[in-house]
Coordinates of C-alpha atoms in Angstrom, one line a residue:
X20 CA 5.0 -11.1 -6.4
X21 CA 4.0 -7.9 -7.4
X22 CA 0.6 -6.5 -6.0
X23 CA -1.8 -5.1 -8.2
X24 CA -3.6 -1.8 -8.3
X25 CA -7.4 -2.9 -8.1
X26 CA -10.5 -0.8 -8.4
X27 CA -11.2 1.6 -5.8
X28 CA -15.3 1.1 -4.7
X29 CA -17.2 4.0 -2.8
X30 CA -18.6 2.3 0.3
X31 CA -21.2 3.9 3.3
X32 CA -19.9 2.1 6.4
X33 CA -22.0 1.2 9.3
X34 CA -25.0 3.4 10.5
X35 CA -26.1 1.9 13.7
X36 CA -24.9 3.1 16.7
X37 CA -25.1 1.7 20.4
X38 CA -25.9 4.0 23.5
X39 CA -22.9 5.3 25.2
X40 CA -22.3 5.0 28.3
X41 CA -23.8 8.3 30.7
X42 CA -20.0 9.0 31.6
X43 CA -19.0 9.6 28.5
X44 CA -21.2 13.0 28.0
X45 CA -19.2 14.8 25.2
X46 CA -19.4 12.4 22.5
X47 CA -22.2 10.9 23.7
X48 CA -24.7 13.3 21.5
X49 CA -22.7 12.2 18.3
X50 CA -23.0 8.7 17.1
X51 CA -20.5 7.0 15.1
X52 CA -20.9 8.2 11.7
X53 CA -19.3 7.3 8.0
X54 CA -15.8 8.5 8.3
X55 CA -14.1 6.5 5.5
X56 CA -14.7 7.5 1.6
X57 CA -13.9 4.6 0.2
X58 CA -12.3 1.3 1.1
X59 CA -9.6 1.2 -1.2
X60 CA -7.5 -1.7 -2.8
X61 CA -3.7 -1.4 -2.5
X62 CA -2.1 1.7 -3.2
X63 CA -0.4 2.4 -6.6
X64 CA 3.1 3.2 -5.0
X65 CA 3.9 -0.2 -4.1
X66 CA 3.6 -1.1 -7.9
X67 CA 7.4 -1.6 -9.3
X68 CA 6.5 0.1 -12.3
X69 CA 3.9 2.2 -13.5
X70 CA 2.0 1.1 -16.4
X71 CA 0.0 2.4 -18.7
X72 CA -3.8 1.5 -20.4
X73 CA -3.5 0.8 -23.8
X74 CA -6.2 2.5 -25.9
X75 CA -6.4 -0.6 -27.8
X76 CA -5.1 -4.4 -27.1
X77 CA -2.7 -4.8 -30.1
X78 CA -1.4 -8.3 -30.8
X79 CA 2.1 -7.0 -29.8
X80 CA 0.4 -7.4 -26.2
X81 CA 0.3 -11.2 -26.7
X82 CA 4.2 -11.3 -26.6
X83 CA 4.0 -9.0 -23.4
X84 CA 5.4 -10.5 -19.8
X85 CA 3.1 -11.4 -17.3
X86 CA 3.7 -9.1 -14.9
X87 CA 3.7 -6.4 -17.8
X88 CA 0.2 -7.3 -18.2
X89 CA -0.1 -7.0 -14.4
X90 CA 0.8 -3.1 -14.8
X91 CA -1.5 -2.8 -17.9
X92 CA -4.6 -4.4 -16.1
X93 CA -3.7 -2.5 -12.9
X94 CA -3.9 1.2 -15.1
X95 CA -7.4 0.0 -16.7
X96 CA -8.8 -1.0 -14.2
X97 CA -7.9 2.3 -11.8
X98 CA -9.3 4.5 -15.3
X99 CA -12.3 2.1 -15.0
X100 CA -11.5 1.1 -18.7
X101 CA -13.3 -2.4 -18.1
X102 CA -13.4 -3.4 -21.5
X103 CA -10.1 -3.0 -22.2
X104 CA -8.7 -4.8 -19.1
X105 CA -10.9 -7.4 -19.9
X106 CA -9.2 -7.8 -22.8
X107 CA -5.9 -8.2 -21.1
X108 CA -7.2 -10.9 -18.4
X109 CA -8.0 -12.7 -21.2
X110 CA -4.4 -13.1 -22.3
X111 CA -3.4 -13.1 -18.7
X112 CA -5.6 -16.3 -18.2
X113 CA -4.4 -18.0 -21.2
X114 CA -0.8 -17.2 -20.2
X115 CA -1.2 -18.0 -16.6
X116 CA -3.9 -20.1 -16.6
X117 CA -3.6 -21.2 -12.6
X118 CA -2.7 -17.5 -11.7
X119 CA -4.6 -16.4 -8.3
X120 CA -4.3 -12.7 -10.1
X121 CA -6.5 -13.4 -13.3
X122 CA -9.3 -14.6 -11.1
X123 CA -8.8 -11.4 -8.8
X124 CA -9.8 -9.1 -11.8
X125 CA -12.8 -11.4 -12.6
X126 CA -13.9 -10.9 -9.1
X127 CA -13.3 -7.1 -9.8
X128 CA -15.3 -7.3 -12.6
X129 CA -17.6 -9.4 -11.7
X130 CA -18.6 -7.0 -8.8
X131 CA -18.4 -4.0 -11.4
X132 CA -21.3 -5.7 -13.1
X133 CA -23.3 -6.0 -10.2
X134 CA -22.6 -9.9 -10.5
X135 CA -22.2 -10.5 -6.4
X136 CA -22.1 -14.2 -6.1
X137 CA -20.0 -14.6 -9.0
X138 CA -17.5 -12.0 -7.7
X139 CA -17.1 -13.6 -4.2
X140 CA -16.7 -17.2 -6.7
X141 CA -13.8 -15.3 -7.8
X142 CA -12.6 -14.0 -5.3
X143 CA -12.5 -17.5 -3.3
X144 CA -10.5 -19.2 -5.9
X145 CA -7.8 -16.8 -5.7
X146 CA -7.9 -16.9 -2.0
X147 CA -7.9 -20.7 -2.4
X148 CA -4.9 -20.5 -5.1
X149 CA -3.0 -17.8 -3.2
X150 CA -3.6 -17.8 0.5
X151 CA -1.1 -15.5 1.7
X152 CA -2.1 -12.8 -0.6
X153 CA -3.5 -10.0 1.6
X154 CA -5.2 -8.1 -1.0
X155 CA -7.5 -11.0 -2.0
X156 CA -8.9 -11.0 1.4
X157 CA -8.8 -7.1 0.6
X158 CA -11.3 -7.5 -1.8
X159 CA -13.4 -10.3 -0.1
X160 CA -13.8 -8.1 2.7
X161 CA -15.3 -5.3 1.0
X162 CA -17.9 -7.6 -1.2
X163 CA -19.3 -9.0 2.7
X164 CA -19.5 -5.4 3.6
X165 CA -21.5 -4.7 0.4
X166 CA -23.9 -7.5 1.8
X167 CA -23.9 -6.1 5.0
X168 CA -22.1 -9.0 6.6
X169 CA -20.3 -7.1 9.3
X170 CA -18.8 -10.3 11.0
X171 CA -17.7 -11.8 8.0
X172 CA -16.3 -8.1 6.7
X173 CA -14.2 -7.7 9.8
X174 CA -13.0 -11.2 9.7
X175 CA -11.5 -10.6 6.2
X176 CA -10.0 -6.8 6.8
X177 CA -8.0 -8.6 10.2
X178 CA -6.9 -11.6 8.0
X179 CA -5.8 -8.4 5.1
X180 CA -3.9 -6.2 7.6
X181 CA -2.5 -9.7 9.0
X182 CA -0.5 -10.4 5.6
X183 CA -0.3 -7.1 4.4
X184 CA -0.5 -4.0 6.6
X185 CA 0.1 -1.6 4.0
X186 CA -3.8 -2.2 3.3
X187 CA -4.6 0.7 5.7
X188 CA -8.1 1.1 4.4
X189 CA -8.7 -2.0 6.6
X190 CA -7.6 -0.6 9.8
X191 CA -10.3 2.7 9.5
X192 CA -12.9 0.1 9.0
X193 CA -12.1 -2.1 11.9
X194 CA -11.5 0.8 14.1
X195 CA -15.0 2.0 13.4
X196 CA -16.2 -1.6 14.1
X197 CA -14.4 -1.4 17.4
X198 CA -15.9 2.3 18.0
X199 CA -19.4 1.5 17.3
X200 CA -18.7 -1.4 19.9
X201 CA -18.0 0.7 22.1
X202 CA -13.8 -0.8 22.4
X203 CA -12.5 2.0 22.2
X204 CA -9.1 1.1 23.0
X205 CA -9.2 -1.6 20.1
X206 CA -10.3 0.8 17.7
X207 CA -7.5 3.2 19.2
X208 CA -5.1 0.1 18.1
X209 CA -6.2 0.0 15.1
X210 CA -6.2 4.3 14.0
X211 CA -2.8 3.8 15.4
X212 CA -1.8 1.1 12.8
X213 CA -3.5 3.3 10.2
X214 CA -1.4 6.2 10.6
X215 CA 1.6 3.8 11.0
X216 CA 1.6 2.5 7.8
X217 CA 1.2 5.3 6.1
X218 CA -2.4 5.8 6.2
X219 CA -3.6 10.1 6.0
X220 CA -6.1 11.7 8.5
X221 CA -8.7 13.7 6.8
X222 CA -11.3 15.7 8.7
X223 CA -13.6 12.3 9.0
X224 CA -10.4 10.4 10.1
X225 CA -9.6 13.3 12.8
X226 CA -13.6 13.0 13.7
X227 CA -13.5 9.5 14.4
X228 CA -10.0 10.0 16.4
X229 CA -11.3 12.3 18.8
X230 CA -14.0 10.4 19.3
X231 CA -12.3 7.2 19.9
X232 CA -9.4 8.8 22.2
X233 CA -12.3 10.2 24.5
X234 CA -14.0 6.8 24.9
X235 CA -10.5 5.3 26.0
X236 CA -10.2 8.0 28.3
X237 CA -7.0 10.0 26.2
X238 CA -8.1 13.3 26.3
X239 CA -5.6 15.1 25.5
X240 CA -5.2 13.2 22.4
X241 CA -9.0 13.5 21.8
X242 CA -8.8 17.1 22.2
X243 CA -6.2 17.7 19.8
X244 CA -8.2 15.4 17.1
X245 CA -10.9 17.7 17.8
X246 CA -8.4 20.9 17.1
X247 CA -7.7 19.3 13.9
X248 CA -11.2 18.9 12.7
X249 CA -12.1 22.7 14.1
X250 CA -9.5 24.1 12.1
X251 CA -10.6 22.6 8.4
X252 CA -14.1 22.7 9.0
X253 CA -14.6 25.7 11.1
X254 CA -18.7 25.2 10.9
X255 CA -18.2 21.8 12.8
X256 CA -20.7 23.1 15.9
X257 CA -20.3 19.1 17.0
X258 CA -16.9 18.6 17.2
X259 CA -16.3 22.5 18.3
X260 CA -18.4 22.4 21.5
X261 CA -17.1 19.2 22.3
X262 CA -13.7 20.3 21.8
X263 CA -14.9 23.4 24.6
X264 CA -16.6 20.8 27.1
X265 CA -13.0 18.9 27.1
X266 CA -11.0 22.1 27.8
X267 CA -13.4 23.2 30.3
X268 CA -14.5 20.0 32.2
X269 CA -11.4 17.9 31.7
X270 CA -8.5 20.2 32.1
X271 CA -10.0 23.4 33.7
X272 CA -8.7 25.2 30.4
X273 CA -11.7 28.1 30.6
X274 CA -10.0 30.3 28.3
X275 CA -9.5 28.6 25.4
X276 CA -12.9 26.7 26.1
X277 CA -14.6 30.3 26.4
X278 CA -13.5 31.4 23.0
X279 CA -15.3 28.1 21.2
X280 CA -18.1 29.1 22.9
X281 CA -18.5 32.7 21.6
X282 CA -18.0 30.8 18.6
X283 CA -20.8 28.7 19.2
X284 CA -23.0 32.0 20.3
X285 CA -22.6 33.8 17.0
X286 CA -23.2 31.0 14.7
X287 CA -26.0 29.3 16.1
X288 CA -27.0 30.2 20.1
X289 CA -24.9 27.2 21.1
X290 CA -23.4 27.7 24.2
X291 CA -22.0 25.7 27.1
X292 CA -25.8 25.2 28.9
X293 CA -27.9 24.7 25.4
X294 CA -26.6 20.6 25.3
X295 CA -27.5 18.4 28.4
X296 CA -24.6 16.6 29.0
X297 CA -26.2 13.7 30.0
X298 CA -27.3 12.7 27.1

């Protein structure tokens, strides 16, 4: 069954932050912070065929196939045209009246609304009509997190990845569960399975890396994370003196640690005694 499109929602992931532990004195001065844009609904690629939002639903679209519709809701839905894909759940729902994918975009639109209870409704009867779906979970998942139901959140990303991993918005949102946890090698798991499945590192996603590699002790791998996020955001005094610190204390690199620090010096007076490493 093909998998549709879905709406992509702009969350803020967790803020809070536990102490880390005294050893771990680089990162320890930077807590977790919001590394993922968006958690995203699966990607257009997989779609078959590419459809297209109608400006109008004609009655033509009454003789359409189902999964025709499918590509028509899926483009309408990604332009935010909710009136229009509405429109086509409508017939979808009178076509396929069981259908786990006509309650899916009521749960989508539901939530567009602002309508929380009735979207997770939704969202439940698909999952109840379609249990192997991953993207339905998808989708439940990101309504707990809007609650703030971290537990509930994480339980539904696992149980998305589990049936489909080519969700890899899931995987940067466990792995910052994990992080702020403090498992580091979990959430090292789970940026592997990100990148794995096809999943791109952007500055944030580097950030989150380096941090994560340092806290399970891979710092070469943390360091180079670090080297990435340096070099497209070259005012990035956090992740540059922490990149110095690893080439200095961990691997006796003084050089290459020196010339962050000059960095440091002439944009800001931050050099290798102005942090307390302890902290």
């Amino acid at each position: 069954m093909k998998k549709p499109v879905g709406i992509i929602a702009i969350l803020g992931l967790m803020g809070c932050q536990a102490s880390a532990p005294k050893t771990q004195s680089v990162v320890s001065t930077v807590p977790v912070e919001v590394y993922t844009r968006g958690l995203q609904s699966v990607d257009a690629k997989q779609a078959k065929r590419d459809g297209s939002c109608p400006s109008r639903v004609k009655k033509s679209s009454k003789a359409l196939a189902w999964r025709d519709l499918l590509d028509q809701l899926n483009a309408c839905v990604a332009k935010s045209r909710y009136g229009t894909a509405q429109q086509l759940n409508e017939l979808l729902t009178r076509r396929e009246p069981f259908s786990p994918w006509s309650v899916y975009y009521k749960s989508l639109f539901a939530e567009h609304a602002n309508q929380y209870p009735r979207a997770m409704w939704m969202i439940n009867l698909a999952i109840k009509r379609s249990p192997k779906t991953g993207l339905f979970y998808f989708q439940r998942g990101r309504l707990n997190h809007l609650a703030k139901n971290v537990p509930a959140a994480t339980e539904d990303f696992e149980k998305a990845v589990d049936r489909d991993p080519s969700l890899v918005s899931s995987y940067l949102y466990l792995a910052q569960v994990h992080a702020r946890d403090l498992s580091y090698k979990k959430a090292a798991g789970y940026l592997a399975d990100f990148k794995k499945y096809g999943g791109e590192f952007d500055r944030d996603t580097h950030l989150l890396a380096a941090k994560v590699h340092f806290g399970a002790g891979a710092f070469e791998k943390s360091a180079d994370s670090y080297r990435q996020v340096v070099r497209s955001d070259s005012k990035n005094h956090d992740a540059r003196l922490a990149l110095a610190r690893i080439l200095d204390e961990k691997f006796n690199q003084a050089e290459e640690a020196l010339e962050h620090y000059k960095i440091l010096e002439r944009n800001g007076g931050r050099g290798p005694s102005s942090v307390d490493p302890k902290k």
